[in-house]
């Protein structure tokens, strides 16, 4: 325990120093200094860690909240920079690889699709999907539309009109995915009846950065989405909670959803993924008693990434075959 405490203390001290350095930057637009500091931050936060950021003291919590806001601002500027760069090409979608983290979006979207396919009863074949918080580089919607959901229409929502203008330019030369993408400038709190028309709603990690704000967004979705519709919520786990907000599955249960699966990747996919389904019964119970039912912290169905589970099963089958052959040979 002492060794773990020392490890956590050392990590918090390192993150605090990085936060102080980032706070002193004159701008968070892409530059060698900005890139170097955020690379150091991500490198410190991604490895597995015993830290539980929800249990940090008040001073460390305030630092973490400020750091997440800085990360959000820097991420927005980085995406705007690369969106403008991509828009200069005749067909921007042919050059998405110029963004240094594009492969992360490919892997995250693949994970989300596989979790939906595995854990939503009856599988998924959505006609309409909403992505809340799509930003100037809507890579998640694009990857899902191009690789996993070829017949689905995507409505992308963002608070920033400039972000939507940038995003729409990326699809101008594409007659397939571009025809299935639309961009809307709106606050999720202002979306009402339209939410009932979506089969799946994705909630970006940085929509509602404070826990209470995220809970309000989820409750609003729970009040408006159709019964049986799926919700995909991006969260964080361990030290990755210094980069993105952590979503308590209990808040999702209180919002009127049944939590189907929680996945904490341990690779270059930084975000955790929570899969839930709108349930009128859960919503009524949540309004009545204000509790999250069976979805108290520590009792949620935490699962491995489907692809990794498949690899483990294949590996076990291979080992069994090798063992059987060895017995025969003996």
Short mmCIF file of N, CA, C and O in Angstrom, two decimals, residues 209-258:
data_model
loop_
_atom_site.label_atom_id
_atom_site.label_comp_id
_atom_site.label_asym_id
_atom_site.label_seq_id
_atom_site.Cartn_x
_atom_site.Cartn_y
_atom_site.Cartn_z
N UNK A 209 -18.13 19.05 -18.90
CA UNK A 209 -16.85 18.66 -18.31
C UNK A 209 -16.93 18.43 -16.80
O UNK A 209 -16.23 17.59 -16.26
N UNK A 210 -17.79 19.17 -16.10
CA UNK A 210 -18.00 18.93 -14.67
C UNK A 210 -18.99 17.78 -14.50
O UNK A 210 -19.90 17.60 -15.32
N UNK A 211 -18.84 17.01 -13.43
CA UNK A 211 -19.69 15.83 -13.22
C UNK A 211 -21.16 16.18 -13.20
O UNK A 211 -21.99 15.48 -13.79
N UNK A 212 -21.49 17.29 -12.54
CA UNK A 212 -22.90 17.67 -12.45
C UNK A 212 -23.46 18.10 -13.82
O UNK A 212 -24.63 17.86 -14.14
N UNK A 213 -22.60 18.72 -14.64
CA UNK A 213 -23.04 19.11 -15.99
C UNK A 213 -23.27 17.88 -16.86
O UNK A 213 -24.25 17.82 -17.62
N UNK A 214 -22.35 16.91 -16.75
CA UNK A 214 -22.52 15.68 -17.52
C UNK A 214 -23.79 14.95 -17.10
O UNK A 214 -24.54 14.44 -17.96
N UNK A 215 -24.05 14.90 -15.80
CA UNK A 215 -25.26 14.23 -15.31
C UNK A 215 -26.52 14.90 -15.84
O UNK A 215 -27.50 14.23 -16.19
N UNK A 216 -26.51 16.24 -15.94
CA UNK A 216 -27.67 16.97 -16.47
C UNK A 216 -27.89 16.63 -17.95
O UNK A 216 -29.03 16.47 -18.39
N UNK A 217 -26.79 16.55 -18.71
CA UNK A 217 -26.90 16.20 -20.13
C UNK A 217 -27.50 14.80 -20.28
O UNK A 217 -28.41 14.57 -21.09
N UNK A 218 -27.00 13.87 -19.49
CA UNK A 218 -27.48 12.48 -19.58
C UNK A 218 -28.95 12.40 -19.18
O UNK A 218 -29.75 11.70 -19.81
N UNK A 219 -29.34 13.13 -18.14
CA UNK A 219 -30.74 13.13 -17.72
C UNK A 219 -31.64 13.72 -18.82
O UNK A 219 -32.75 13.25 -19.05
N UNK A 220 -31.14 14.76 -19.50
CA UNK A 220 -31.91 15.36 -20.60
C UNK A 220 -32.09 14.34 -21.73
O UNK A 220 -33.19 14.21 -22.29
N UNK A 221 -31.02 13.63 -22.06
CA UNK A 221 -31.11 12.61 -23.10
C UNK A 221 -32.09 11.51 -22.68
O UNK A 221 -32.90 11.03 -23.49
N UNK A 222 -32.02 11.12 -21.41
CA UNK A 222 -32.91 10.08 -20.92
C UNK A 222 -34.37 10.48 -20.98
O UNK A 222 -35.25 9.64 -21.17
N UNK A 223 -34.65 11.77 -20.83
CA UNK A 223 -36.03 12.24 -20.87
C UNK A 223 -36.56 12.35 -22.29
O UNK A 223 -37.78 12.35 -22.51
N UNK A 224 -35.65 12.42 -23.27
CA UNK A 224 -36.08 12.70 -24.65
C UNK A 224 -35.85 11.57 -25.64
O UNK A 224 -36.54 11.50 -26.67
N UNK A 225 -34.88 10.69 -25.38
CA UNK A 225 -34.60 9.61 -26.33
C UNK A 225 -35.71 8.56 -26.32
O UNK A 225 -36.43 8.41 -25.34
N UNK A 226 -35.82 7.83 -27.42
CA UNK A 226 -36.85 6.79 -27.54
C UNK A 226 -36.48 5.58 -26.70
O UNK A 226 -35.30 5.25 -26.53
N UNK A 227 -37.48 4.91 -26.20
CA UNK A 227 -37.26 3.69 -25.43
C UNK A 227 -36.56 2.66 -26.33
O UNK A 227 -36.97 2.42 -27.47
N UNK A 228 -35.50 2.07 -25.83
CA UNK A 228 -34.75 1.08 -26.59
C UNK A 228 -33.58 1.64 -27.37
O UNK A 228 -32.73 0.89 -27.84
N UNK A 229 -33.50 2.97 -27.51
CA UNK A 229 -32.36 3.59 -28.21
C UNK A 229 -31.09 3.42 -27.38
O UNK A 229 -31.13 3.36 -26.14
N UNK A 230 -29.95 3.35 -28.05
CA UNK A 230 -28.67 3.14 -27.37
C UNK A 230 -27.94 4.46 -27.16
O UNK A 230 -28.04 5.38 -27.98
N UNK A 231 -27.22 4.53 -26.06
CA UNK A 231 -26.39 5.69 -25.73
C UNK A 231 -24.96 5.22 -25.55
O UNK A 231 -24.69 4.25 -24.84
N UNK A 232 -24.02 5.92 -26.20
CA UNK A 232 -22.59 5.63 -26.06
C UNK A 232 -21.94 6.83 -25.40
O UNK A 232 -21.98 7.94 -25.94
N UNK A 233 -21.38 6.62 -24.22
CA UNK A 233 -20.79 7.70 -23.45
C UNK A 233 -19.29 7.47 -23.32
O UNK A 233 -18.85 6.38 -22.92
N UNK A 234 -18.51 8.48 -23.65
CA UNK A 234 -17.06 8.39 -23.51
C UNK A 234 -16.65 8.91 -22.14
O UNK A 234 -17.07 9.98 -21.71
N UNK A 235 -15.80 8.14 -21.47
CA UNK A 235 -15.39 8.46 -20.12
C UNK A 235 -13.87 8.31 -20.03
O UNK A 235 -13.16 8.40 -21.04
N UNK A 236 -13.36 8.10 -18.82
CA UNK A 236 -11.93 7.88 -18.61
C UNK A 236 -11.76 7.03 -17.36
O UNK A 236 -12.69 6.86 -16.57
N UNK A 237 -10.55 6.49 -17.20
CA UNK A 237 -10.28 5.58 -16.09
C UNK A 237 -8.84 5.77 -15.63
O UNK A 237 -7.95 6.02 -16.43
N UNK A 238 -8.63 5.64 -14.33
CA UNK A 238 -7.27 5.76 -13.80
C UNK A 238 -6.70 7.15 -14.03
O UNK A 238 -7.40 8.17 -13.94
N UNK A 239 -5.40 7.20 -14.36
CA UNK A 239 -4.75 8.49 -14.57
C UNK A 239 -5.26 9.21 -15.81
O UNK A 239 -5.04 10.42 -15.96
N UNK A 240 -5.94 8.50 -16.68
CA UNK A 240 -6.52 9.14 -17.87
C UNK A 240 -7.61 10.14 -17.47
O UNK A 240 -8.02 10.97 -18.27
N UNK A 241 -8.05 10.04 -16.22
CA UNK A 241 -9.01 10.99 -15.68
C UNK A 241 -8.43 12.38 -15.47
O UNK A 241 -9.17 13.32 -15.14
N UNK A 242 -7.12 12.55 -15.66
CA UNK A 242 -6.52 13.89 -15.68
C UNK A 242 -6.72 14.56 -17.04
O UNK A 242 -6.54 15.77 -17.17
N UNK A 243 -7.05 13.74 -18.06
CA UNK A 243 -7.20 14.26 -19.42
C UNK A 243 -8.66 14.50 -19.78
O UNK A 243 -8.98 15.44 -20.52
N UNK A 244 -9.54 13.63 -19.29
CA UNK A 244 -10.96 13.68 -19.65
C UNK A 244 -11.82 13.46 -18.41
O UNK A 244 -11.39 12.82 -17.45
N UNK A 245 -13.05 13.95 -18.42
CA UNK A 245 -13.96 13.72 -17.29
C UNK A 245 -14.28 12.24 -17.13
O UNK A 245 -14.34 11.48 -18.11
N UNK A 246 -14.47 11.84 -15.89
CA UNK A 246 -14.90 10.47 -15.57
C UNK A 246 -16.41 10.49 -15.36
O UNK A 246 -16.93 11.31 -14.61
N UNK A 247 -17.09 9.58 -16.02
CA UNK A 247 -18.54 9.48 -15.91
C UNK A 247 -18.88 8.31 -15.00
O UNK A 247 -18.44 7.18 -15.24
N UNK A 248 -19.65 8.58 -13.97
CA UNK A 248 -20.10 7.53 -13.06
C UNK A 248 -21.29 6.81 -13.70
O UNK A 248 -22.31 7.44 -13.99
N UNK A 249 -21.19 5.49 -13.93
CA UNK A 249 -22.33 4.77 -14.52
C UNK A 249 -23.62 4.92 -13.72
O UNK A 249 -24.71 4.80 -14.27
N UNK A 250 -23.49 5.22 -12.43
CA UNK A 250 -24.69 5.43 -11.61
C UNK A 250 -25.47 6.64 -12.12
O UNK A 250 -26.71 6.65 -12.09
N UNK A 251 -24.76 7.66 -12.60
CA UNK A 251 -25.44 8.84 -13.15
C UNK A 251 -26.20 8.47 -14.42
O UNK A 251 -27.25 9.05 -14.72
N UNK A 252 -25.66 7.52 -15.17
CA UNK A 252 -26.34 7.06 -16.39
C UNK A 252 -27.61 6.30 -16.02
O UNK A 252 -28.67 6.47 -16.63
N UNK A 253 -27.52 5.45 -14.97
CA UNK A 253 -28.71 4.75 -14.49
C UNK A 253 -29.76 5.70 -13.98
O UNK A 253 -30.95 5.54 -14.27
N UNK A 254 -29.32 6.73 -13.25
CA UNK A 254 -30.27 7.73 -12.74
C UNK A 254 -30.93 8.49 -13.88
O UNK A 254 -32.04 9.00 -13.75
N UNK A 255 -30.22 8.61 -15.01
CA UNK A 255 -30.75 9.36 -16.15
C UNK A 255 -31.78 8.60 -16.95
O UNK A 255 -32.32 9.15 -17.91
N UNK A 256 -32.06 7.35 -16.59
CA UNK A 256 -33.09 6.60 -17.29
C UNK A 256 -32.57 5.55 -18.25
O UNK A 256 -33.29 5.12 -19.16
N UNK A 257 -31.31 5.13 -18.05
CA UNK A 257 -30.70 4.15 -18.95
C UNK A 257 -30.31 2.89 -18.19
O UNK A 257 -29.96 2.95 -17.00
N UNK A 258 -30.33 1.79 -18.90
CA UNK A 258 -29.75 0.54 -18.39
C UNK A 258 -28.32 0.46 -18.90
O UNK A 258 -28.08 0.48 -20.11
#
